[in-house]
Amino acid sequence: MWAIFRGGRRRWVAAAAAVLLLAAAAVLAVVFSSVPPSAAPTSPPPATASPPVSPTPPADGTASPAASSPPASPPGPPASNTVPAAPAPPPPEPPPAPAPFPAALAGRDLEVIPGAGAVVALTFDAGANSAGLPSILQTLAATGVRGTFFLTGNWAAANPAGVAAIVAGGHRLGNHSMTHPGFTRLTDAAIGQQLSGAEQAIRAAGGDPRPLFRFPLGDRDARTIATVNAHGYLPVRWSVDTLGWKGSSGGITAQIVADRALAGLQPGEIVLMHIGSNPDDGTTLDADALPGMIDRIRKAGYAFTTLDAVLG
């Protein structure tokens, strides 16, 4: 009987197991049938470059601007068959300004007034002090004589009232350099600076020195004369130096000053005097001798002129 029981139990277990397998199979079938096909994992296709899309040509057959290759460089101006005009010639240079003095006098340092009659030019250099100026201006005004005053730029800058008094008296001015150096030791450029510096100082004080110039110390040569001419100035020297600048300490008197002027008397004579005092003795011999000198020259039949007479 136990054998029958054990055999029945085996059949029951086998049947139960079969039922379970069928149930499991049914469940799996239901599960797999419910998964959508798109849910299955798929490998993405490899990326590929999209081929360039060629633009559709316009209906008229002309090339589309987008299809044209860009130029390698910016386009130039449109071609032209016109020949460019030749550049206009420069305007002609203006004719040179006329010389401020007769061309025949270039290259000279005048010692007399050319072609003058019985006239004398009294000239006064101003480079030191102005001790003798009031007396000189008073004498010239009292006798009705006009003179020519050669001023350094330094003197003009230091004595603007003196420049104004000379101009107010109707007298002529000239350039005597800026600082009174020897010109033969200067370069051409330095000479130009001496001339322009003095001219500016004299003009600033109310005077006009052009075109008359006197070399400081009488120091000149052909080069320096040509350089001064190139700057529009005419050098004027002298016929006689009174030596009044030496003073009484140098053995000079007012009588000697006047005698020297009369001894050199000639048509167009240029007399050199100074307005400053002697630095050692303080004398102003030219100023002291001037009244008697003017009287004696007139008695000799001569009149007076300024150096404007050399300009024609």
XYZ file of C-alpha atoms in Angstrom:
312
model
C 0.000 0.000 0.000
C 2.874 2.352 0.756
C 4.235 1.568 -2.612
C 0.950 2.617 -4.179
C 0.990 5.799 -2.081
C 4.589 6.640 -3.035
C 3.854 6.095 -6.670
C 0.790 8.352 -6.561
C 2.690 11.063 -4.840
C 5.359 11.016 -7.533
C 2.741 11.417 -10.213
C 1.164 14.331 -8.360
C 4.502 16.123 -7.998
C 5.296 15.587 -11.630
C 1.912 16.893 -12.623
C 2.320 19.985 -10.408
C 5.720 20.663 -11.858
C 4.324 20.399 -15.344
C 1.561 22.816 -14.475
C 4.093 25.282 -13.060
C 6.248 25.076 -16.179
C 3.235 25.737 -18.379
C 2.237 28.707 -16.210
C 5.758 30.141 -16.334
C 5.868 29.725 -20.076
C 2.557 31.500 -20.413
C 3.760 34.379 -18.257
C 6.948 34.785 -20.288
C 4.990 34.737 -23.503
C 2.739 37.466 -22.254
C 5.693 39.574 -21.071
C 7.622 39.374 -24.352
C 4.546 39.990 -26.426
C 3.842 43.263 -24.508
C 7.322 44.893 -25.224
C 6.981 47.302 -28.261
C 9.435 46.788 -31.064
C 10.720 50.371 -30.743
C 11.725 49.842 -27.142
C 14.365 47.390 -28.143
C 17.790 49.038 -27.828
C 19.359 49.832 -31.107
C 22.829 51.121 -31.909
C 22.757 54.596 -33.417
C 23.877 54.644 -37.016
C 27.333 56.121 -37.584
C 27.314 59.851 -38.231
C 27.913 60.765 -41.841
C 28.519 64.209 -43.324
C 25.570 65.495 -45.227
C 26.462 66.212 -48.843
C 26.399 69.912 -49.718
C 23.212 71.022 -51.264
C 23.744 72.776 -54.557
C 21.548 75.792 -54.929
C 18.942 75.595 -57.581
C 19.965 77.860 -60.443
C 17.499 80.575 -61.228
C 15.139 80.091 -64.096
C 16.983 82.609 -66.338
C 20.090 80.425 -66.302
C 22.337 83.006 -64.635
C 24.591 81.908 -61.833
C 23.322 82.505 -58.338
C 25.394 84.908 -56.241
C 25.601 82.278 -53.533
C 27.138 79.833 -55.991
C 29.939 82.217 -57.009
C 33.286 81.769 -55.347
C 34.328 84.831 -53.304
C 37.178 86.850 -54.852
C 40.625 86.169 -53.519
C 41.191 89.904 -52.851
C 38.962 92.988 -52.635
C 37.836 94.099 -56.067
C 39.684 97.095 -57.495
C 38.137 100.128 -59.157
C 36.350 99.502 -62.391
C 38.558 99.411 -65.392
C 38.656 102.592 -67.343
C 39.982 103.459 -70.739
C 40.570 107.093 -69.703
C 44.257 108.041 -69.516
C 44.925 109.858 -66.186
C 45.696 113.519 -66.629
C 49.301 114.580 -66.155
C 49.937 116.468 -62.876
C 49.692 120.212 -63.209
C 53.078 121.921 -63.385
C 54.075 123.869 -60.243
C 53.232 127.556 -60.336
C 56.102 129.744 -61.466
C 58.227 131.194 -58.697
C 57.548 134.842 -57.995
C 60.204 137.200 -59.262
C 62.823 138.059 -56.654
C 62.077 141.082 -54.541
C 64.056 144.131 -55.586
C 67.193 144.674 -53.549
C 66.671 147.162 -50.729
C 69.773 148.972 -51.943
C 71.328 149.638 -55.371
C 72.744 146.411 -56.809
C 75.912 148.246 -57.803
C 76.752 148.659 -54.112
C 76.720 144.913 -53.360
C 80.058 143.563 -52.184
C 81.179 146.903 -50.800
C 81.617 148.396 -47.348
C 81.035 152.050 -48.171
C 83.492 154.632 -46.909
C 81.869 157.608 -48.651
C 78.458 158.349 -50.120
C 78.855 157.564 -53.845
C 78.230 160.501 -56.172
C 77.370 162.864 -53.341
C 77.985 166.607 -53.589
C 79.148 168.788 -50.754
C 77.350 166.922 -48.003
C 78.501 165.188 -44.831
C 76.794 162.326 -42.969
C 77.204 162.375 -39.187
C 76.888 158.837 -37.780
C 76.801 157.643 -34.175
C 77.375 154.093 -32.921
C 75.498 152.888 -29.849
C 76.786 149.773 -28.140
C 77.849 150.688 -24.621
C 75.980 153.262 -22.556
C 73.916 156.283 -23.582
C 75.699 158.964 -21.557
C 76.203 161.324 -24.505
C 72.791 160.811 -26.182
C 70.812 163.651 -24.560
C 73.481 166.212 -25.476
C 73.821 164.874 -29.034
C 70.065 164.931 -29.667
C 69.820 168.441 -28.242
C 72.632 169.712 -30.498
C 71.169 168.089 -33.619
C 67.724 169.533 -32.888
C 69.158 173.012 -32.218
C 71.178 173.042 -35.452
C 68.566 171.367 -37.653
C 70.858 168.446 -38.527
C 69.720 164.845 -38.916
C 72.107 162.004 -38.219
C 72.274 158.221 -38.570
C 72.473 155.998 -35.464
C 73.799 152.427 -35.650
C 72.365 150.488 -32.704
C 73.265 147.090 -31.303
C 70.361 144.884 -30.347
C 71.532 144.773 -26.735
C 71.612 148.574 -26.561
C 68.162 148.906 -28.118
C 66.692 146.358 -25.693
C 68.249 148.166 -22.721
C 67.378 151.677 -23.944
C 63.921 151.641 -25.564
C 63.382 155.272 -24.499
C 66.633 156.201 -26.249
C 65.474 154.494 -29.456
C 62.157 156.353 -29.232
C 63.938 159.679 -28.732
C 66.175 159.094 -31.762
C 63.206 158.201 -33.948
C 61.191 161.156 -32.648
C 64.042 163.476 -33.649
C 63.697 162.353 -37.284
C 67.010 160.516 -37.391
C 67.889 157.371 -39.350
C 68.655 154.003 -37.738
C 71.020 151.221 -38.767
C 71.866 147.691 -37.568
C 75.115 147.296 -35.600
C 74.704 143.547 -34.734
C 73.190 142.062 -31.613
C 76.211 141.728 -29.332
C 79.041 143.586 -31.175
C 81.327 140.611 -32.042
C 84.040 140.487 -34.688
C 82.244 139.158 -37.768
C 85.176 137.446 -39.492
C 85.214 134.911 -36.641
C 81.535 134.037 -37.133
C 79.914 131.456 -39.385
C 77.385 132.609 -41.959
C 74.596 131.224 -39.769
C 75.867 133.137 -36.726
C 76.039 136.335 -38.787
C 72.410 135.850 -39.745
C 71.497 135.450 -36.072
C 73.354 138.646 -35.161
C 71.519 140.590 -37.848
C 68.061 139.205 -37.124
C 68.457 139.505 -33.356
C 69.420 143.176 -33.561
C 66.662 143.920 -36.058
C 64.031 142.354 -33.820
C 65.247 144.295 -30.781
C 65.283 147.601 -32.679
C 61.831 147.005 -34.128
C 60.520 146.081 -30.694
C 61.683 149.513 -29.496
C 59.890 151.230 -32.382
C 62.679 151.635 -34.951
C 63.562 150.220 -38.374
C 67.247 149.596 -39.176
C 66.959 148.221 -42.721
C 68.903 148.210 -44.945
C 71.850 149.952 -43.260
C 74.476 147.971 -41.366
C 77.842 148.711 -39.778
C 80.368 146.010 -38.910
C 81.354 145.988 -35.236
C 85.003 147.014 -34.862
C 85.099 147.468 -38.641
C 85.918 143.743 -38.852
C 84.924 142.421 -42.285
C 86.080 140.588 -45.406
C 84.576 139.571 -48.738
C 82.677 136.623 -47.212
C 81.094 138.585 -44.394
C 80.128 141.427 -46.734
C 78.452 138.928 -49.090
C 76.616 137.297 -46.174
C 75.342 140.644 -44.912
C 74.194 141.505 -48.447
C 72.372 138.174 -48.659
C 70.361 139.187 -45.595
C 69.308 142.422 -47.281
C 71.768 144.775 -45.595
C 74.230 147.266 -47.058
C 77.415 147.704 -45.002
C 78.466 151.315 -44.390
C 81.869 152.064 -42.934
C 83.245 155.602 -42.459
C 85.575 158.139 -44.002
C 87.001 159.342 -40.697
C 86.882 158.146 -37.095
C 87.026 161.073 -34.671
C 88.536 158.811 -31.962
C 86.336 160.497 -29.379
C 85.706 157.020 -27.904
C 89.309 156.970 -26.616
C 88.461 159.699 -24.110
C 90.785 162.116 -22.394
C 92.597 159.151 -20.836
C 93.549 158.176 -24.378
C 94.984 161.605 -25.169
C 91.985 162.903 -27.114
C 90.183 166.246 -26.634
C 87.032 167.805 -28.069
C 89.270 169.989 -30.245
C 91.030 166.949 -31.713
C 87.633 165.358 -32.454
C 86.465 168.369 -34.485
C 89.843 168.785 -36.181
C 89.815 165.196 -37.409
C 86.343 165.633 -38.930
C 87.453 168.807 -40.754
C 90.726 167.277 -41.892
C 88.869 164.510 -43.717
C 86.260 166.800 -45.218
C 85.222 165.665 -48.713
C 81.997 165.243 -50.723
C 80.013 162.384 -49.196
C 82.184 162.193 -46.071
C 80.935 159.760 -43.405
C 81.978 160.746 -39.873
C 82.102 158.061 -37.163
C 81.264 159.067 -33.578
C 79.894 157.298 -30.476
C 77.155 158.192 -28.014
C 78.611 156.369 -25.002
C 81.164 157.582 -22.513
C 84.703 156.299 -22.194
C 84.639 153.447 -19.629
C 87.806 154.674 -17.895
C 87.313 158.417 -17.583
C 83.595 158.868 -18.310
C 84.163 161.554 -20.960
C 81.777 162.063 -23.895
C 84.098 163.879 -26.269
C 82.025 163.333 -29.440
C 78.988 164.922 -27.796
C 81.131 167.774 -26.478
C 82.751 168.491 -29.869
C 79.538 168.251 -31.940
C 78.302 171.901 -31.796
C 81.638 173.357 -32.920
C 82.106 170.626 -35.537
C 78.758 171.345 -37.203
C 79.505 175.064 -37.280
C 82.931 174.595 -38.875
C 81.651 172.141 -41.509
C 78.942 174.560 -42.551
C 81.423 177.409 -42.797
C 83.421 175.177 -45.132
C 80.446 175.128 -47.515
C 79.038 171.690 -46.661
C 75.523 170.609 -45.702
C 74.404 167.490 -43.844
C 72.519 164.364 -44.811
C 71.607 160.964 -43.411
C 72.829 157.714 -44.892
C 69.562 157.377 -46.793
C 71.535 159.298 -49.411
C 73.429 156.090 -50.300
C 70.191 154.392 -51.295
C 69.629 156.702 -54.251
